[in-house]
Coordinates of C-alpha atoms in Angstrom, one line a residue:
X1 CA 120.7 -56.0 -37.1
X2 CA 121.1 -53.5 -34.3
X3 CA 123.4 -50.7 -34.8
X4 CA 127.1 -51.0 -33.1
X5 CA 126.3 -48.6 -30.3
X6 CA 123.2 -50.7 -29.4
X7 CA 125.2 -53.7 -29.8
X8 CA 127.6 -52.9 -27.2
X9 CA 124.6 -51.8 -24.8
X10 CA 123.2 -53.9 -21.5
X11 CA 119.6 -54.5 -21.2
X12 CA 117.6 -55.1 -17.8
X13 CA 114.5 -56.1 -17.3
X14 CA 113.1 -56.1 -13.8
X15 CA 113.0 -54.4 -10.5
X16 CA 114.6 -51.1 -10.4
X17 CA 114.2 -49.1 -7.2
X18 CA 115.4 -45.1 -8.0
X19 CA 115.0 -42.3 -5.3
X20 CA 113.4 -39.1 -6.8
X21 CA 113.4 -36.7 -3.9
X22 CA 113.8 -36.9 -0.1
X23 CA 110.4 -38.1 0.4
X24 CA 109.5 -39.9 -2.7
X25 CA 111.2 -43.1 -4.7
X26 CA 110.0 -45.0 -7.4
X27 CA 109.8 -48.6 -7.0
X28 CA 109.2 -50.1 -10.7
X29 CA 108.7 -54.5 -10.6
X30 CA 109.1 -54.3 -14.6
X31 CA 111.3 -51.7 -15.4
X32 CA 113.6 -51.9 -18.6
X33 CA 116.4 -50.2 -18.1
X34 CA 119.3 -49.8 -21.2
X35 CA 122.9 -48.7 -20.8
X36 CA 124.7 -47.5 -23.8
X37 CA 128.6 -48.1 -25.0
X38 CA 129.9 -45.3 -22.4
X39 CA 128.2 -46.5 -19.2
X40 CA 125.3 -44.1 -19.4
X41 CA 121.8 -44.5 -19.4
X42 CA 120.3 -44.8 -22.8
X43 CA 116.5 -45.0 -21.7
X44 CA 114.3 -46.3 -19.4
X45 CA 110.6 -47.8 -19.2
X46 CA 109.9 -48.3 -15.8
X47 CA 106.9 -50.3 -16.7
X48 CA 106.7 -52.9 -19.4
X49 CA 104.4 -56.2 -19.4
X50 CA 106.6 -58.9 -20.4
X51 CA 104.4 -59.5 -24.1
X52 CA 105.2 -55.8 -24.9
X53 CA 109.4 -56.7 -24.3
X54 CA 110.5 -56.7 -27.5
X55 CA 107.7 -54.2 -29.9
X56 CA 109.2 -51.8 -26.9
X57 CA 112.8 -52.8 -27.8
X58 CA 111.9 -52.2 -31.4
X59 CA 110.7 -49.0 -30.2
X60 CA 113.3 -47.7 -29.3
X61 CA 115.6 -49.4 -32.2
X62 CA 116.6 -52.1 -30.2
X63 CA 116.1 -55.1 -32.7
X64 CA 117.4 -58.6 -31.3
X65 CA 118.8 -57.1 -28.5
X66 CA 120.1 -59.5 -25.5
X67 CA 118.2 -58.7 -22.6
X68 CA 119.5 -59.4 -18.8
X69 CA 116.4 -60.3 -16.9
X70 CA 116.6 -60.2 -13.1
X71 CA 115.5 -62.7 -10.7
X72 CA 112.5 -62.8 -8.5
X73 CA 114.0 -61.3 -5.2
X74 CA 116.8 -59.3 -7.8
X75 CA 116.5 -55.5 -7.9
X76 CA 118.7 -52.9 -9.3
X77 CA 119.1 -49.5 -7.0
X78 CA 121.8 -46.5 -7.5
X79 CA 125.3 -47.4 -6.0
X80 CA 125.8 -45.7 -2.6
X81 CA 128.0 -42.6 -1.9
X82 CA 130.1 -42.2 0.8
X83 CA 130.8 -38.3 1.6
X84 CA 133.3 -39.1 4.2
X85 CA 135.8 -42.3 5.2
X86 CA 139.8 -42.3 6.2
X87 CA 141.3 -45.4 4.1
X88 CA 144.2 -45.7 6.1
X89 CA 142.1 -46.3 9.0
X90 CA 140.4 -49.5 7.5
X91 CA 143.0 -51.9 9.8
X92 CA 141.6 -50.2 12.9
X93 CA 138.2 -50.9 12.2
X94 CA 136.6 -52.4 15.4
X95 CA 139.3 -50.8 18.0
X96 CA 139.6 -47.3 20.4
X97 CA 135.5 -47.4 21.3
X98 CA 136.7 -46.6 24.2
X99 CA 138.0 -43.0 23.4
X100 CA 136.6 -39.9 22.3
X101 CA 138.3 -37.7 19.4
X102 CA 141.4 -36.1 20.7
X103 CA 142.4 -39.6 22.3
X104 CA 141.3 -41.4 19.9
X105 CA 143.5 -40.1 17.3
X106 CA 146.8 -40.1 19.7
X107 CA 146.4 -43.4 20.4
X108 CA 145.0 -45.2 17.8
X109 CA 144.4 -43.2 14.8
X110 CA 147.3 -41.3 13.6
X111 CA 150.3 -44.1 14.8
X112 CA 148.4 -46.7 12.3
X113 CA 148.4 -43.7 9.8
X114 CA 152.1 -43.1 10.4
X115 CA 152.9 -46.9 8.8
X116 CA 152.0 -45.5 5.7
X117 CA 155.5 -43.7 4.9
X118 CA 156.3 -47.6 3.9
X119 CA 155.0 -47.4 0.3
X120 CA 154.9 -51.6 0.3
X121 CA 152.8 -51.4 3.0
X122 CA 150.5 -48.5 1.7
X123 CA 150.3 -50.8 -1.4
X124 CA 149.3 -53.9 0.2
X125 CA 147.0 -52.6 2.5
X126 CA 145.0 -49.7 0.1
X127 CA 144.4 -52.8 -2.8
X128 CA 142.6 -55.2 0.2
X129 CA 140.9 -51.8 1.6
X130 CA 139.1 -50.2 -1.9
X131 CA 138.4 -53.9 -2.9
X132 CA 136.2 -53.7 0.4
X133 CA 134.7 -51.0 -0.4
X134 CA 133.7 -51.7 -3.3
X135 CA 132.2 -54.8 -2.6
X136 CA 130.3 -53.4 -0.4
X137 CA 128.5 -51.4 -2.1
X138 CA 130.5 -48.0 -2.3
X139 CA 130.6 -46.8 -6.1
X140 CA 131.3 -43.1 -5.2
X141 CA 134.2 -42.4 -2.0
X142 CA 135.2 -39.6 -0.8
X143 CA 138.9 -40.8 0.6
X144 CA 141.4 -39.2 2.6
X145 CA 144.6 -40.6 2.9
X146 CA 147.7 -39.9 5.0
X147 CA 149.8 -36.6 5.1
X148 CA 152.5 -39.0 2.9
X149 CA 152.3 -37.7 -0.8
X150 CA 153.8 -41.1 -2.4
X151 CA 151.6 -43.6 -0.3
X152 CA 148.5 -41.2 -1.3
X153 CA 149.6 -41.6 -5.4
X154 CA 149.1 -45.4 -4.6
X155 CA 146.0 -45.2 -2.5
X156 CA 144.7 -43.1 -6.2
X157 CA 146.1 -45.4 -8.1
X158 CA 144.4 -48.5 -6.5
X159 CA 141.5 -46.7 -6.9
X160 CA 142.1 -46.0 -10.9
X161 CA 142.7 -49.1 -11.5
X162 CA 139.9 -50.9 -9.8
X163 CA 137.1 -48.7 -11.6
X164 CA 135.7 -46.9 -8.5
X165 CA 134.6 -43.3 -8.7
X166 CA 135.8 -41.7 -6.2
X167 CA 138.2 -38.2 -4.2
X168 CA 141.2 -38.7 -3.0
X169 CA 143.0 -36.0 -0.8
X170 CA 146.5 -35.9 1.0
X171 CA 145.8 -34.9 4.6
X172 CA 147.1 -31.3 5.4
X173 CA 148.5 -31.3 9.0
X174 CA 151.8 -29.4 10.1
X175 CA 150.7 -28.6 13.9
X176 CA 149.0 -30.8 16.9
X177 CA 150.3 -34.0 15.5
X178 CA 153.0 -36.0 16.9
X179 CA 157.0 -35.7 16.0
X180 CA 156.5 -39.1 14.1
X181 CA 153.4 -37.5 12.4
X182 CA 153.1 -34.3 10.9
X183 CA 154.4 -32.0 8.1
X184 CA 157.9 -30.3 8.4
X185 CA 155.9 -27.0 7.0
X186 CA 153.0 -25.2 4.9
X187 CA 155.4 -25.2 2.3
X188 CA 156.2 -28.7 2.2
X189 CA 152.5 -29.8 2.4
X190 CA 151.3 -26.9 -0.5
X191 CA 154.1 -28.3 -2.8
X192 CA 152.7 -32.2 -1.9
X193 CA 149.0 -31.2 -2.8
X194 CA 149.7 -30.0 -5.5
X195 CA 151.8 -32.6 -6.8
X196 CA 149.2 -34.9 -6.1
X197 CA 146.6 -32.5 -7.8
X198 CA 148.6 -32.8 -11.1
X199 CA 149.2 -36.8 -10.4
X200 CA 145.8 -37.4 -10.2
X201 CA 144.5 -35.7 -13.3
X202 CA 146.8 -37.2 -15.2
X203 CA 145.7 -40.7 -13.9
X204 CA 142.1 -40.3 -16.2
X205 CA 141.3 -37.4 -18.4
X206 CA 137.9 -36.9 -19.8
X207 CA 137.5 -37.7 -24.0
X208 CA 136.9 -34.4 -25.6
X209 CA 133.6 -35.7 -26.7
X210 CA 132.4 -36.3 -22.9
X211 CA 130.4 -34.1 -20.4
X212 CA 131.0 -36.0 -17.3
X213 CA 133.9 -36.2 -15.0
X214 CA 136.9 -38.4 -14.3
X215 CA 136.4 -41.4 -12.3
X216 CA 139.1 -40.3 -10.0
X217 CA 140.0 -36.8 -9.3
X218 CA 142.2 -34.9 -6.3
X219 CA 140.0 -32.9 -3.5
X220 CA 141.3 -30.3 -0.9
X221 CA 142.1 -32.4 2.0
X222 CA 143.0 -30.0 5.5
X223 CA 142.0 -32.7 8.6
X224 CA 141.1 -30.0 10.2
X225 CA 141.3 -26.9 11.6
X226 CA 143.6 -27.7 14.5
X227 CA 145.8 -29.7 12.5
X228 CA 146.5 -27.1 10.1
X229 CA 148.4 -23.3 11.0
X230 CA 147.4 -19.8 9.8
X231 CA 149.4 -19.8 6.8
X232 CA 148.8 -23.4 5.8
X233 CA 145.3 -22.6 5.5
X234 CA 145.7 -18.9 4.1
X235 CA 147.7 -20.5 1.2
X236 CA 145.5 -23.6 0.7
X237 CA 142.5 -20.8 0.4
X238 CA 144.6 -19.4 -2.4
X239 CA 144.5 -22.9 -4.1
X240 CA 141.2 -23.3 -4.1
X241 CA 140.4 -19.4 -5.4
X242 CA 142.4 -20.5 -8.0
X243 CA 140.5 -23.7 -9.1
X244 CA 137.0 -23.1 -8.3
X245 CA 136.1 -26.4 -9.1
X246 CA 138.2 -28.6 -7.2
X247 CA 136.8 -29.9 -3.9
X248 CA 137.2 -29.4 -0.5
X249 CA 137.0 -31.9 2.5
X250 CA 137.4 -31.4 6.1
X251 CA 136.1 -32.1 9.5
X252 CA 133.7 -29.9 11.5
X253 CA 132.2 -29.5 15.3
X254 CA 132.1 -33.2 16.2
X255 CA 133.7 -33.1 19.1
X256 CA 133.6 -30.1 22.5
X257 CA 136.9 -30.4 23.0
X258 CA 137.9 -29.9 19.4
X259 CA 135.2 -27.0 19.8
X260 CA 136.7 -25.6 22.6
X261 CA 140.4 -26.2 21.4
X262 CA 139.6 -24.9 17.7
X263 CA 138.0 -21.3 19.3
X264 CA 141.8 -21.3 21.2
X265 CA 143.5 -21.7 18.3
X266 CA 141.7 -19.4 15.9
X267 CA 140.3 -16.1 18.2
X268 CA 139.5 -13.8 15.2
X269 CA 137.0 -16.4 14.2
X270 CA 133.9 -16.0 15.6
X271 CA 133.1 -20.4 15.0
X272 CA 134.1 -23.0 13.7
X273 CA 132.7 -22.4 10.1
X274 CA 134.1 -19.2 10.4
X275 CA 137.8 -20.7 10.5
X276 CA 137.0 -21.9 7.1
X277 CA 135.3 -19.4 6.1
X278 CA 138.2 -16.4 6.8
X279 CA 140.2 -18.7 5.0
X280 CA 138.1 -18.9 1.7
X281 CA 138.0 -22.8 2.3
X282 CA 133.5 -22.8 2.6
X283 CA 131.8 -23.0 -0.6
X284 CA 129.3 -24.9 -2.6
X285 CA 131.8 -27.7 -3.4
X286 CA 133.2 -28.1 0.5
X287 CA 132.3 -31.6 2.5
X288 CA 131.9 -30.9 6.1
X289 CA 131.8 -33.8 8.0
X290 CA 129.8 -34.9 11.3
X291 CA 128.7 -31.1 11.9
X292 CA 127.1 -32.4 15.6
X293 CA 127.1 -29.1 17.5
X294 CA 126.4 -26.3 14.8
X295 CA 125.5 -22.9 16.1
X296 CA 122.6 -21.2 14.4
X297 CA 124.9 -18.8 12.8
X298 CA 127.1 -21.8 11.6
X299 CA 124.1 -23.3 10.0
X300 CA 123.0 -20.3 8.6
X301 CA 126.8 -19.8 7.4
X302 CA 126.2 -23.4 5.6
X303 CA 123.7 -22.8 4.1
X304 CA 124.6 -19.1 2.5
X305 CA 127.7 -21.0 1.4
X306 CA 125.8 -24.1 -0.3
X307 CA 128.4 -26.4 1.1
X308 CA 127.2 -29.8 2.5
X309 CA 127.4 -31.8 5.5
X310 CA 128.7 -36.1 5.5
X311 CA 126.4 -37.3 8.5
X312 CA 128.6 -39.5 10.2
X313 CA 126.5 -41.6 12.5
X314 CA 128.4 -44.9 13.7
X315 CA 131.7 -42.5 14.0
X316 CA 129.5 -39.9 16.6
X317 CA 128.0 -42.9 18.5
X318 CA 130.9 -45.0 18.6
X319 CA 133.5 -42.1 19.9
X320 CA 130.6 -40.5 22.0
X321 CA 130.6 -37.6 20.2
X322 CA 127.1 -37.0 19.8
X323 CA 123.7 -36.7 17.4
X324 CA 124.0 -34.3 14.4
X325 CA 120.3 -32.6 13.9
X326 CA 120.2 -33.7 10.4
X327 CA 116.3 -33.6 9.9
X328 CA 116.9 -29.7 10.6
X329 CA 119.7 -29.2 8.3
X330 CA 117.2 -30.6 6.1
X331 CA 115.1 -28.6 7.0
X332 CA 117.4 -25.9 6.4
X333 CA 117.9 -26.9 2.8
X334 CA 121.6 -27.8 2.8
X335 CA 122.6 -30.6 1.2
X336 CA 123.5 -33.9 3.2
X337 CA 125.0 -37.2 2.3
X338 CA 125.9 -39.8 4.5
X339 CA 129.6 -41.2 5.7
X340 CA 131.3 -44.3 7.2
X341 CA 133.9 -42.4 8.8
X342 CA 136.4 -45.4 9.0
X343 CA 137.6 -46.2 11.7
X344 CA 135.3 -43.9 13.8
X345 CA 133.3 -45.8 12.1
X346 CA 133.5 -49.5 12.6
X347 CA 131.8 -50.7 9.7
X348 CA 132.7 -49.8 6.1
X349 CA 129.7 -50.2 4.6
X350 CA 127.4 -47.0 4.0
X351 CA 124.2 -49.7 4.8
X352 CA 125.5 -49.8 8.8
X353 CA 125.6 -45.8 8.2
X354 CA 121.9 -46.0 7.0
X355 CA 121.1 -48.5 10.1
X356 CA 122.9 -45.6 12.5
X357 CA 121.3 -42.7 10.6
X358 CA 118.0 -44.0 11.1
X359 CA 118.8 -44.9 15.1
X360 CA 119.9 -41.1 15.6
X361 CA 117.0 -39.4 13.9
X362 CA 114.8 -41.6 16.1
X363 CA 117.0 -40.5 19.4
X364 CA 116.2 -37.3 18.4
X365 CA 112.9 -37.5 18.1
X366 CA 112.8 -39.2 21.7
X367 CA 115.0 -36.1 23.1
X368 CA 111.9 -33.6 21.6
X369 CA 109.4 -35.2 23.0
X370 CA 110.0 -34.3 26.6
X371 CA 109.9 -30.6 25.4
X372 CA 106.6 -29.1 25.6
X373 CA 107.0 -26.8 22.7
X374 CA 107.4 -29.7 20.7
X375 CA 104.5 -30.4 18.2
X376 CA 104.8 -33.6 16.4
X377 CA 102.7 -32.5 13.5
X378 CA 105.3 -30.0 12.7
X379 CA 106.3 -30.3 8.8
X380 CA 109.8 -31.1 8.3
X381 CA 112.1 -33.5 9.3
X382 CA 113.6 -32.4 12.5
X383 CA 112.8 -34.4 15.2
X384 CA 111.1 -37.0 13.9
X385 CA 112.5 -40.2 12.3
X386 CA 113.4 -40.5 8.8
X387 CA 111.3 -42.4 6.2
X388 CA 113.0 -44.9 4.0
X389 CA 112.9 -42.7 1.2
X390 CA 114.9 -40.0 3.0
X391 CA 117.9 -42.7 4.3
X392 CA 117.7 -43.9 0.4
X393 CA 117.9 -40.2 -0.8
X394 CA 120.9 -39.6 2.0
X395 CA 122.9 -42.6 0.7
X396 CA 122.7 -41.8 -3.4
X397 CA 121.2 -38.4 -4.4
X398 CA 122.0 -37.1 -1.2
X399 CA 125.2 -37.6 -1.5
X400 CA 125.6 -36.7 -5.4
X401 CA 125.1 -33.6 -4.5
X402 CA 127.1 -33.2 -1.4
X403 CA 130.2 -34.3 -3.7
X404 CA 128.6 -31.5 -7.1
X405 CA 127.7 -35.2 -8.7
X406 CA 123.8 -34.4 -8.8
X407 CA 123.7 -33.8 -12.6
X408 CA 126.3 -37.6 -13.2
X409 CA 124.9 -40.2 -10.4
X410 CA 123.2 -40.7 -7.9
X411 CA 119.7 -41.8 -9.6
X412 CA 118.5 -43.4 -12.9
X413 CA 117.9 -40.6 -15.6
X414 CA 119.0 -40.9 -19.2
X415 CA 122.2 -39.6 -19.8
X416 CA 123.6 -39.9 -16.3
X417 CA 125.8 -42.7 -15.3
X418 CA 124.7 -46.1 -14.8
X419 CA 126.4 -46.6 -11.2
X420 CA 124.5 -49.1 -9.7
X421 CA 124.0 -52.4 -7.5
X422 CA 122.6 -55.4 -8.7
X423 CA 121.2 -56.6 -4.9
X424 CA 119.8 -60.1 -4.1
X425 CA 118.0 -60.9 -1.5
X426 CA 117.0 -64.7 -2.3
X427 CA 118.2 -67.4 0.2
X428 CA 120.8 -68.7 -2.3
X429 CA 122.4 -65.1 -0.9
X430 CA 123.6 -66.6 2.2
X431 CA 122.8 -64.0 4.7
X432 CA 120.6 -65.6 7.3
X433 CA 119.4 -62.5 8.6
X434 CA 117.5 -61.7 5.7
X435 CA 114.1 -63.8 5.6
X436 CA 114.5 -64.5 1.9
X437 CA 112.5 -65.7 -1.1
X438 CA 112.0 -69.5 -2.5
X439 CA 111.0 -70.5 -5.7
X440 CA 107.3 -70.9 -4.7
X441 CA 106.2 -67.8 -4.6
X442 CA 102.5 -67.5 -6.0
X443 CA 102.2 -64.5 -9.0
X444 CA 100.9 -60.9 -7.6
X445 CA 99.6 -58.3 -9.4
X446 CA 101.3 -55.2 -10.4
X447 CA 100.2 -53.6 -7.4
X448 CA 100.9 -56.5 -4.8
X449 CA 104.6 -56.4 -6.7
X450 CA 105.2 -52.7 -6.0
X451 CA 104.2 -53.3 -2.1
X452 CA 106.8 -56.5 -1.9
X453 CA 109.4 -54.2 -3.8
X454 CA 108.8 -51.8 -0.9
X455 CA 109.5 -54.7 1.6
X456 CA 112.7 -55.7 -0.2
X457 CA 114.6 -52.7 0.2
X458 CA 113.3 -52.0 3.9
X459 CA 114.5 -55.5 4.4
X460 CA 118.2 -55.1 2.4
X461 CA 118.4 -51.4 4.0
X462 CA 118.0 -52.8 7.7
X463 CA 119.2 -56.5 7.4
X464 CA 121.4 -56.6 4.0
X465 CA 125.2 -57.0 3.9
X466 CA 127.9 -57.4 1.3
X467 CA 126.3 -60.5 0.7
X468 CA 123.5 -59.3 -1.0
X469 CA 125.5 -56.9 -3.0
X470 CA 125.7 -59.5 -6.2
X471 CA 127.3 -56.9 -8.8
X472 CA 128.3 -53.8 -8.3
X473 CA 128.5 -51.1 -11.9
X474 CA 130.2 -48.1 -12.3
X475 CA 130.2 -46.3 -15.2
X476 CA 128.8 -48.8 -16.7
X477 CA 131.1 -51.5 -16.0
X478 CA 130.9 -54.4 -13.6
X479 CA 133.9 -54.0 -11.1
X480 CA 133.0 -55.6 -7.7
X481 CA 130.2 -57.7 -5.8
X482 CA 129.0 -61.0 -4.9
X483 CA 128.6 -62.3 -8.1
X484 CA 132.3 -60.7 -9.5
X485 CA 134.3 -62.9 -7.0
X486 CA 133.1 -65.5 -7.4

């Protein structure tokens, strides 16, 4: 009989799809794959022939042991990361195209985020939005809510209790906002963030016997710059000296005016990065999203600081903002992760971002090309359109380590965390823009399987939706999908 902690363990047998490095991936048609008790990898054989299944569960002391086997037209890839979204902002998904930032946020943004003083509403609305989420696909979110400290304990609390690993911050804003909108003082909105820092860890502590981090945990939250005074920031840099790991999330150069408006506003610094910088707010654990007009400095800055950028595609199209040079920052060797950016944004889930990501990487190559110092057969990235490997790495390791989650999730390695989708791409999916499989297949060999593997997550990257999201794990737990709702 197998031992208890084998007992309680899930077994898959099938395609598994895991990103190794920007360039490289590892698409495995026979792949056994075992999760123990806690939700983390046990082991994995990424190629077994169906007549050695069980000597190589006996192997490995796996006698008897139920085995999940995966469909033809089934694979199994890391759950996706998203560095950088608003949840308040889900109802405006879709609405204000026809603004850029500044605008955008007077209008539309922040007097939707004002509703969320009503804590029935905040309720309401944050269970429909992190179900979403979820179901599409997101196992890792970095949320921020709305300056209101009780409607951002129940936006962490829906989170809790749905399974999802995620941040969530309290947006610090007591300037530039409307009378309706915006912090009575950098007291009042120190005292709330740390409230909701204490809230927060209490919601899931780590056993003493575990390694890993909480599911849910707080994260620095200052909108940005403009939004936030002198001493707001100077005492929020104070907060984070004192608690070198706890994360910071903001916004950065993804806009001309909020260039333009930020150098007004802060004349000692000498850029943007350097407002966040003075302020001891840029380190290895800060998420700075869009980053669409960097100066060289500023990258340089980035990248001395090890702090990564959320590449916010859809959001920079959609509000005209522009095309972040994220094949340079690559380049550069800063770390990059990819974000919805809801309701910038208009879609929620990260595979539109991937769709968007790959779009502006291909602008940008178009842009070079009418340069004449421009040589093509430049190594690198910038430039030049990103492989599927690279939009794979960007939406799951990419973004592990944009969020200091490299060592936990992001891939498939014994011991880290088995955060995963279970994706489907068989006509019995539904999604008609998906040319799927039947049942008639003819058999391929091994190497004709690894080629049609390929094609499946080209095809699910480009054409999937939540559709084809059947199950989605975190931590080892099945908590949203396709397959869950029904």
């Amino acid at each position: 009989m197998p031992s208890s902690s084998t007992a309680n363990s899930s077994i898959f047998y099938g395609a598994v799809i895991n990103p190794t490095s920007l360039t490289t991936y590892s698409a495995s048609p026979r792949c056994l794959l075992a999760i123990d008790a806690t939700g983390n990898i046990d082991w994995l054989e990424e190629d077994v022939e169906p007549h050695a299944l069980q000597d190589t569960l006996a192997s490995r002391g796996y006698i008897d042991a139920q085995v999940i086997p995966l469909k033809d037209g089934e694979f199994i890839i890391p759950g996706f990361i998203d560095t950088h979204t608003h949840a308040p902002q889900v109802p405006n998904m879709g609405t204000g195209g026809q603004y850029e930032l500044l605008d955008w946020l007077k209008y539309v943004t922040f007097p939707t985020e004002s509703k969320f003083e009503d804590i029935s509403f905040a309720q309401k609305t944050y269970k429909s939005v992190v179900r979403r989420v979820i179901d599409s696909g997101t196992t890792t979110c970095c949320y921020y809510g709305t300056l209101h400290l009780e409607a951002t304990k129940v936006l962490a609390d829906v989170v809790s209790s749905y399974g999802q690993r995620a941040f969530v911050g309290k947006c610090n804003m007591n300037r530039e906002s409307p009378p309706h909108y915006i912090e009575p003082s950098s007291d009042t909105s120190i005292s709330d963030t740390r409230q909701l820092i204490s809230y927060i860890r209490n919601l899931s502590k780590p056993t003493l016997t575990s390694k890993q981090e909480p599911l849910v945990q707080p994260i620095l939250t200052p909108r940005f710059a403009i939004s936030c005074t002198d001493d707001l920031l100077s005492s929020l840099g104070e907060l984070a000296a004192s608690e070198p790991n706890l994360r910071i999330q903001t916004h950065i150069s993804e806009n001309k005016s909020e260039i333009s408006f930020t150098g007004s506003l802060f004349p000692a610094a000498s850029h943007y990065a350097g407002v966040y910088d003075m302020f001891g707010l840029l380190r290895s654990n800060t998420i700075l999203a869009h980053a669409v007009h960097l100066t060289q400095e500023e990258i340089s800055l980035i990248k001395e600081k090890n702090a990564g950028i959320s590449h916010c595609p859809t959001s920079n199209f959609n509000l005209n903002s522009g095309i972040a040079p994220i094949g340079l920052y690559l380049d550069k060797g800063i770390k990059v992760g990819l974000g919805t950016d809801v309701s910038g944004g208009f879609q929620i889930s990260i595979l539109n971002t991937i769709q968007n990501a790959c779009i502006a990487a291909k602008v940008c190559a178009l842009q070079a090309q009418s340069d004449p110092k421009h040589d093509p057969s430049t190594p690198g990235f910038a430039n030049k359109p990103l492989p599927i490997a690279t939009l794979l790495y960007l939406a799951t390791m990419g973004g592990a380590a944009v969020c200091g989650l490299q060592n936990q999730i992001g891939s498939f390695a014994p011991g880290k965390s088995f955060d995963a989708l279970l994706v489907n791409i068989r006509e019995e999916s539904g999604n008609i823009g998906i040319w799927g499989l039947s049942e008639s297949e003819p058999f391929q060999d091994l190497d004709s399987q690894r080629k049609r593997l390929d094609n499946w997550l080209e095809k699910f990257l480009f054409c999937g939706d939540d559709r084809n999201i059947s199950r989605v794990y975190v931590q080892g737990n099945l908590m949203g999908g396709r397959s869950y709702r029904q």
